[in-house]
Amino acid sequence: MSDLSPFAPAPAPVPVKTRARRTLRLLGAAATAGSVAIGLAALSSGTAQASAAGSGVASGGTAVGGAVRGSAGAGIGCDVAAAYYDTAPQSGNLAMVRQAVLCLINAERARAGLRPYTRNSALDAAAASHADAAARLKWWRPGANSHTNPQTGSTPGSRITAAGYCPNPLSWAYAETTYTGWGGSGTPRAAVHWWVHVSTYGHRQIVLSPTLVDAGVGAAAGAADPAGAGASGGGTFVVDYGRCQR
């Protein structure tokens, strides 16, 4: 059972000091018996950025996909990564878990008639650093902005740029989705299922974007919500997406 309902209304668009000029946020909350998860989506293209935030749980779904090339986990096929679809991240399995997330995402894209995302090392680095920070600082409580690090002030755009994605572009776009869960909901399958089949806050549109082409995945052990601190099976996931024309 699950119950997805608004947590707080979005404020009017406000200026932000990034490559984007406008931001819009929508907050929501949901829970199910024994486990909780949080997800947030952010999208930027050219001069506009839109964000949506939500909290919920998810499970279910199956997927297959291609192998990683030119990034962390290179050569790991989805036939191997499938064994980690229902496994929470731990220090010894992060490469497999990250690939499992990408395989599940690309399977959803295949079902929608879309090309798979190409794994990108710069986006990997940006996503991994944010997932690690979130699991350590645990600020993703309901209503929080999971995209902005409260200690460093980093945003999806600043992290992706600092990691070296798409320098000096003619045009570019980026997006980010986040998820954290525990008690059986901190797995790649739970994260991707929630983004695509549960969330009503913009995650599905990003995962199934017809214009974004690159992706990088971050995963960290433990929940990023303080309510899940110390709980078993915790996982925190960040996926950064991009399109670069140079």
Short mmCIF file of C-alpha atoms in Angstrom, two decimals:
data_model
loop_
_atom_site.label_atom_id
_atom_site.label_comp_id
_atom_site.label_asym_id
_atom_site.label_seq_id
_atom_site.Cartn_x
_atom_site.Cartn_y
_atom_site.Cartn_z
CA MET A 1 0.00 0.00 0.00
CA SER A 2 1.14 3.52 -0.67
CA ASP A 3 -0.33 6.98 -0.39
CA LEU A 4 1.11 9.81 -2.46
CA SER A 5 -0.16 13.24 -1.49
CA PRO A 6 1.08 16.84 -1.59
CA PHE A 7 3.40 17.83 1.24
CA ALA A 8 3.67 21.55 0.54
CA PRO A 9 2.72 23.80 -2.37
CA ALA A 10 5.40 25.14 -4.65
CA PRO A 11 6.38 28.79 -4.33
CA ALA A 12 6.32 31.07 -7.32
CA PRO A 13 9.40 30.76 -9.56
CA VAL A 14 12.43 32.49 -8.04
CA PRO A 15 15.82 33.49 -9.50
CA VAL A 16 18.78 31.15 -9.04
CA LYS A 17 22.45 31.87 -9.63
CA THR A 18 23.26 29.06 -12.04
CA ARG A 19 23.23 28.70 -15.80
CA ALA A 20 19.46 28.54 -15.42
CA ARG A 21 17.42 31.68 -14.81
CA ARG A 22 14.24 30.22 -13.39
CA THR A 23 13.42 27.39 -10.99
CA LEU A 24 10.13 25.83 -9.96
CA ARG A 25 9.80 23.30 -7.15
CA LEU A 26 6.95 21.04 -6.13
CA LEU A 27 7.08 19.15 -2.84
CA GLY A 28 5.29 15.90 -2.01
CA ALA A 29 5.35 13.05 0.47
CA ALA A 30 4.38 9.39 0.55
CA ALA A 31 4.98 6.36 2.73
CA THR A 32 4.34 2.63 2.82
CA ALA A 33 4.52 0.02 5.53
CA GLY A 34 8.03 -0.37 6.89
CA SER A 35 10.00 1.73 4.41
CA VAL A 36 10.33 5.24 3.08
CA ALA A 37 12.12 6.75 0.07
CA ILE A 38 12.74 10.19 -1.33
CA GLY A 39 13.23 11.27 -4.91
CA LEU A 40 13.79 14.57 -6.69
CA ALA A 41 14.17 15.60 -10.31
CA ALA A 42 15.89 18.65 -11.79
CA LEU A 43 16.12 19.63 -15.44
CA SER A 44 17.96 22.42 -17.21
CA SER A 45 18.29 23.31 -20.86
CA GLY A 46 19.68 26.57 -22.15
CA THR A 47 18.37 29.24 -19.79
CA ALA A 48 15.57 27.51 -17.86
CA GLN A 49 15.62 24.99 -15.03
CA ALA A 50 12.65 23.14 -13.54
CA SER A 51 12.73 21.09 -10.35
CA ALA A 52 10.26 18.81 -8.63
CA ALA A 53 10.58 17.08 -5.29
CA GLY A 54 8.76 14.13 -3.83
CA SER A 55 9.01 11.37 -1.28
CA GLY A 56 7.77 7.81 -1.70
CA VAL A 57 8.49 4.10 -2.02
CA ALA A 58 8.55 1.72 -4.94
CA SER A 59 9.22 -1.86 -5.94
CA GLY A 60 8.88 -4.17 -8.93
CA GLY A 61 9.92 -4.13 -12.59
CA THR A 62 12.40 -6.11 -14.68
CA ALA A 63 14.98 -4.98 -17.19
CA VAL A 64 17.90 -5.81 -19.44
CA GLY A 65 20.24 -3.53 -21.40
CA GLY A 66 23.72 -2.95 -22.77
CA ALA A 67 27.21 -2.83 -21.33
CA VAL A 68 29.04 0.18 -19.94
CA ARG A 69 31.78 1.62 -22.16
CA GLY A 70 34.35 4.27 -21.32
CA SER A 71 33.39 4.81 -17.69
CA ALA A 72 33.56 3.30 -14.23
CA GLY A 73 32.36 -0.28 -14.52
CA ALA A 74 33.37 -0.56 -18.19
CA GLY A 75 32.51 -3.92 -19.65
CA ILE A 76 29.86 -4.87 -17.07
CA GLY A 77 26.92 -6.23 -19.03
CA CYS A 78 23.32 -6.16 -17.89
CA ASP A 79 23.28 -9.96 -17.77
CA VAL A 80 25.79 -9.64 -14.92
CA ALA A 81 24.32 -6.49 -13.34
CA ALA A 82 20.85 -8.10 -13.20
CA ALA A 83 21.96 -9.99 -10.10
CA TYR A 84 22.14 -6.62 -8.31
CA TYR A 85 18.74 -5.18 -9.27
CA ASP A 86 17.37 -5.96 -5.80
CA THR A 87 20.59 -5.38 -3.86
CA ALA A 88 21.25 -2.28 -1.78
CA PRO A 89 24.61 -0.59 -2.40
CA GLN A 90 27.57 -1.51 -0.22
CA SER A 91 31.22 -0.57 -0.43
CA GLY A 92 32.11 -3.76 -2.31
CA ASN A 93 29.38 -3.72 -4.97
CA LEU A 94 29.04 -0.11 -6.10
CA ALA A 95 30.17 -0.69 -9.70
CA MET A 96 27.59 -3.46 -10.12
CA VAL A 97 24.81 -1.49 -8.45
CA ARG A 98 25.48 1.61 -10.55
CA GLN A 99 25.38 -0.43 -13.72
CA ALA A 100 22.18 -2.11 -12.53
CA VAL A 101 20.54 1.34 -12.30
CA LEU A 102 21.58 2.20 -15.86
CA CYS A 103 20.40 -1.16 -17.18
CA LEU A 104 16.99 -0.70 -15.60
CA ILE A 105 16.71 2.85 -16.95
CA ASN A 106 17.70 1.77 -20.45
CA ALA A 107 15.19 -1.07 -20.34
CA GLU A 108 12.46 1.45 -19.58
CA ARG A 109 13.67 3.53 -22.50
CA ALA A 110 13.65 0.52 -24.81
CA ARG A 111 10.05 -0.20 -23.88
CA ALA A 112 9.23 3.40 -24.80
CA GLY A 113 11.02 3.09 -28.16
CA LEU A 114 13.93 5.32 -27.08
CA ARG A 115 17.69 4.90 -27.53
CA PRO A 116 19.67 3.84 -24.44
CA TYR A 117 21.64 6.41 -22.50
CA THR A 118 25.40 6.32 -23.04
CA ARG A 119 27.42 6.12 -19.83
CA ASN A 120 29.57 9.23 -19.37
CA SER A 121 32.52 9.40 -16.97
CA ALA A 122 32.09 13.08 -16.10
CA LEU A 123 28.41 12.59 -15.28
CA ASP A 124 29.40 9.48 -13.28
CA ALA A 125 31.78 11.58 -11.21
CA ALA A 126 29.19 14.30 -10.56
CA ALA A 127 26.50 11.81 -9.58
CA ALA A 128 28.80 9.73 -7.39
CA SER A 129 30.07 12.73 -5.44
CA HIS A 130 26.53 13.89 -4.72
CA ALA A 131 25.30 10.44 -3.67
CA ASP A 132 28.26 10.06 -1.31
CA ALA A 133 27.67 13.49 0.24
CA ALA A 134 23.93 12.83 0.64
CA ALA A 135 24.43 9.49 2.37
CA ARG A 136 26.97 11.08 4.70
CA LEU A 137 25.13 14.34 5.54
CA LYS A 138 21.57 12.92 5.47
CA TRP A 139 19.65 16.10 4.63
CA TRP A 140 17.04 14.52 2.33
CA ARG A 141 14.16 14.72 4.79
CA PRO A 142 10.65 15.32 3.33
CA GLY A 143 10.43 18.82 1.90
CA ALA A 144 14.20 19.22 1.52
CA ASN A 145 15.90 20.08 -1.76
CA SER A 146 17.96 16.98 -2.44
CA HIS A 147 19.79 18.66 -5.35
CA THR A 148 21.61 21.37 -3.39
CA ASN A 149 24.32 20.34 -0.95
CA PRO A 150 23.68 22.38 2.23
CA GLN A 151 27.38 22.51 3.13
CA THR A 152 28.96 23.32 -0.23
CA GLY A 153 25.99 24.87 -2.04
CA SER A 154 26.69 22.69 -5.08
CA THR A 155 23.86 22.19 -7.58
CA PRO A 156 23.41 19.76 -10.48
CA GLY A 157 24.75 22.36 -12.91
CA SER A 158 27.79 23.25 -10.81
CA ARG A 159 28.69 19.61 -10.13
CA ILE A 160 28.31 18.55 -13.75
CA THR A 161 30.34 21.53 -14.96
CA ALA A 162 33.08 20.97 -12.35
CA ALA A 163 33.32 17.32 -13.41
CA GLY A 164 34.17 18.46 -16.93
CA TYR A 165 31.01 17.60 -18.84
CA CYS A 166 30.52 19.49 -22.09
CA PRO A 167 33.07 22.33 -21.84
CA ASN A 168 32.55 25.27 -24.20
CA PRO A 169 29.35 23.91 -25.79
CA LEU A 170 27.32 25.32 -28.64
CA SER A 171 24.31 24.09 -26.65
CA TRP A 172 23.76 21.69 -23.79
CA ALA A 173 21.16 20.39 -21.37
CA TYR A 174 21.29 18.46 -18.12
CA ALA A 175 18.98 16.81 -15.63
CA GLU A 176 19.23 14.98 -12.31
CA THR A 177 17.09 12.46 -10.47
CA THR A 178 17.66 11.32 -6.89
CA TYR A 179 16.23 8.59 -4.68
CA THR A 180 16.90 7.15 -1.24
CA GLY A 181 15.24 4.23 0.52
CA TRP A 182 15.72 1.55 3.14
CA GLY A 183 14.05 -1.53 4.59
CA GLY A 184 13.83 -3.23 1.19
CA SER A 185 13.39 -0.04 -0.83
CA GLY A 186 17.05 0.97 -1.13
CA THR A 187 17.73 -0.94 -4.36
CA PRO A 188 18.25 -0.09 -8.04
CA ARG A 189 14.90 -1.65 -8.98
CA ALA A 190 13.07 0.35 -6.30
CA ALA A 191 14.70 3.61 -7.42
CA VAL A 192 14.01 3.22 -11.15
CA HIS A 193 10.49 1.89 -10.58
CA TRP A 194 9.68 4.90 -8.40
CA TRP A 195 11.06 7.39 -10.90
CA VAL A 196 9.19 5.88 -13.85
CA HIS A 197 6.00 4.36 -12.45
CA VAL A 198 5.20 6.08 -9.14
CA SER A 199 6.47 9.65 -9.06
CA THR A 200 4.28 12.40 -10.46
CA TYR A 201 6.97 15.05 -10.01
CA GLY A 202 8.81 14.93 -13.34
CA HIS A 203 11.14 11.96 -12.88
CA ARG A 204 9.53 9.85 -15.60
CA GLN A 205 9.90 12.66 -18.15
CA ILE A 206 13.62 12.85 -17.42
CA VAL A 207 14.28 9.10 -17.48
CA LEU A 208 12.34 8.85 -20.76
CA SER A 209 13.61 12.08 -22.29
CA PRO A 210 13.91 11.86 -26.09
CA THR A 211 16.56 14.60 -26.18
CA LEU A 212 19.00 13.72 -23.39
CA VAL A 213 21.63 11.17 -24.50
CA ASP A 214 24.26 10.72 -21.76
CA ALA A 215 23.97 9.49 -18.18
CA GLY A 216 26.12 8.99 -15.10
CA VAL A 217 25.13 7.05 -12.01
CA GLY A 218 26.02 7.47 -8.36
CA ALA A 219 25.11 5.05 -5.57
CA ALA A 220 26.02 5.07 -1.90
CA ALA A 221 25.35 2.76 1.01
CA GLY A 222 22.84 4.00 3.56
CA ALA A 223 19.86 6.31 3.43
CA ALA A 224 20.15 10.05 2.82
CA ASP A 225 17.03 10.74 4.93
CA PRO A 226 17.84 10.99 8.66
CA ALA A 227 14.75 8.87 9.34
CA GLY A 228 16.57 5.95 7.74
CA ALA A 229 19.86 6.40 9.59
CA GLY A 230 21.12 3.03 10.73
CA ALA A 231 18.33 1.11 9.00
CA SER A 232 19.19 -2.04 7.09
CA GLY A 233 19.14 -2.16 3.31
CA GLY A 234 19.63 1.58 2.86
CA GLY A 235 20.63 3.01 -0.49
CA THR A 236 21.05 6.47 -2.03
CA PHE A 237 20.98 6.98 -5.79
CA VAL A 238 21.74 9.93 -8.07
CA VAL A 239 21.58 9.91 -11.86
CA ASP A 240 22.85 12.87 -13.88
CA TYR A 241 21.79 13.15 -17.51
CA GLY A 242 23.10 15.34 -20.31
CA ARG A 243 23.14 16.40 -23.92
CA CYS A 244 26.16 18.16 -25.37
CA GLN A 245 26.66 19.85 -28.73
CA ARG A 246 30.15 21.21 -29.35
#
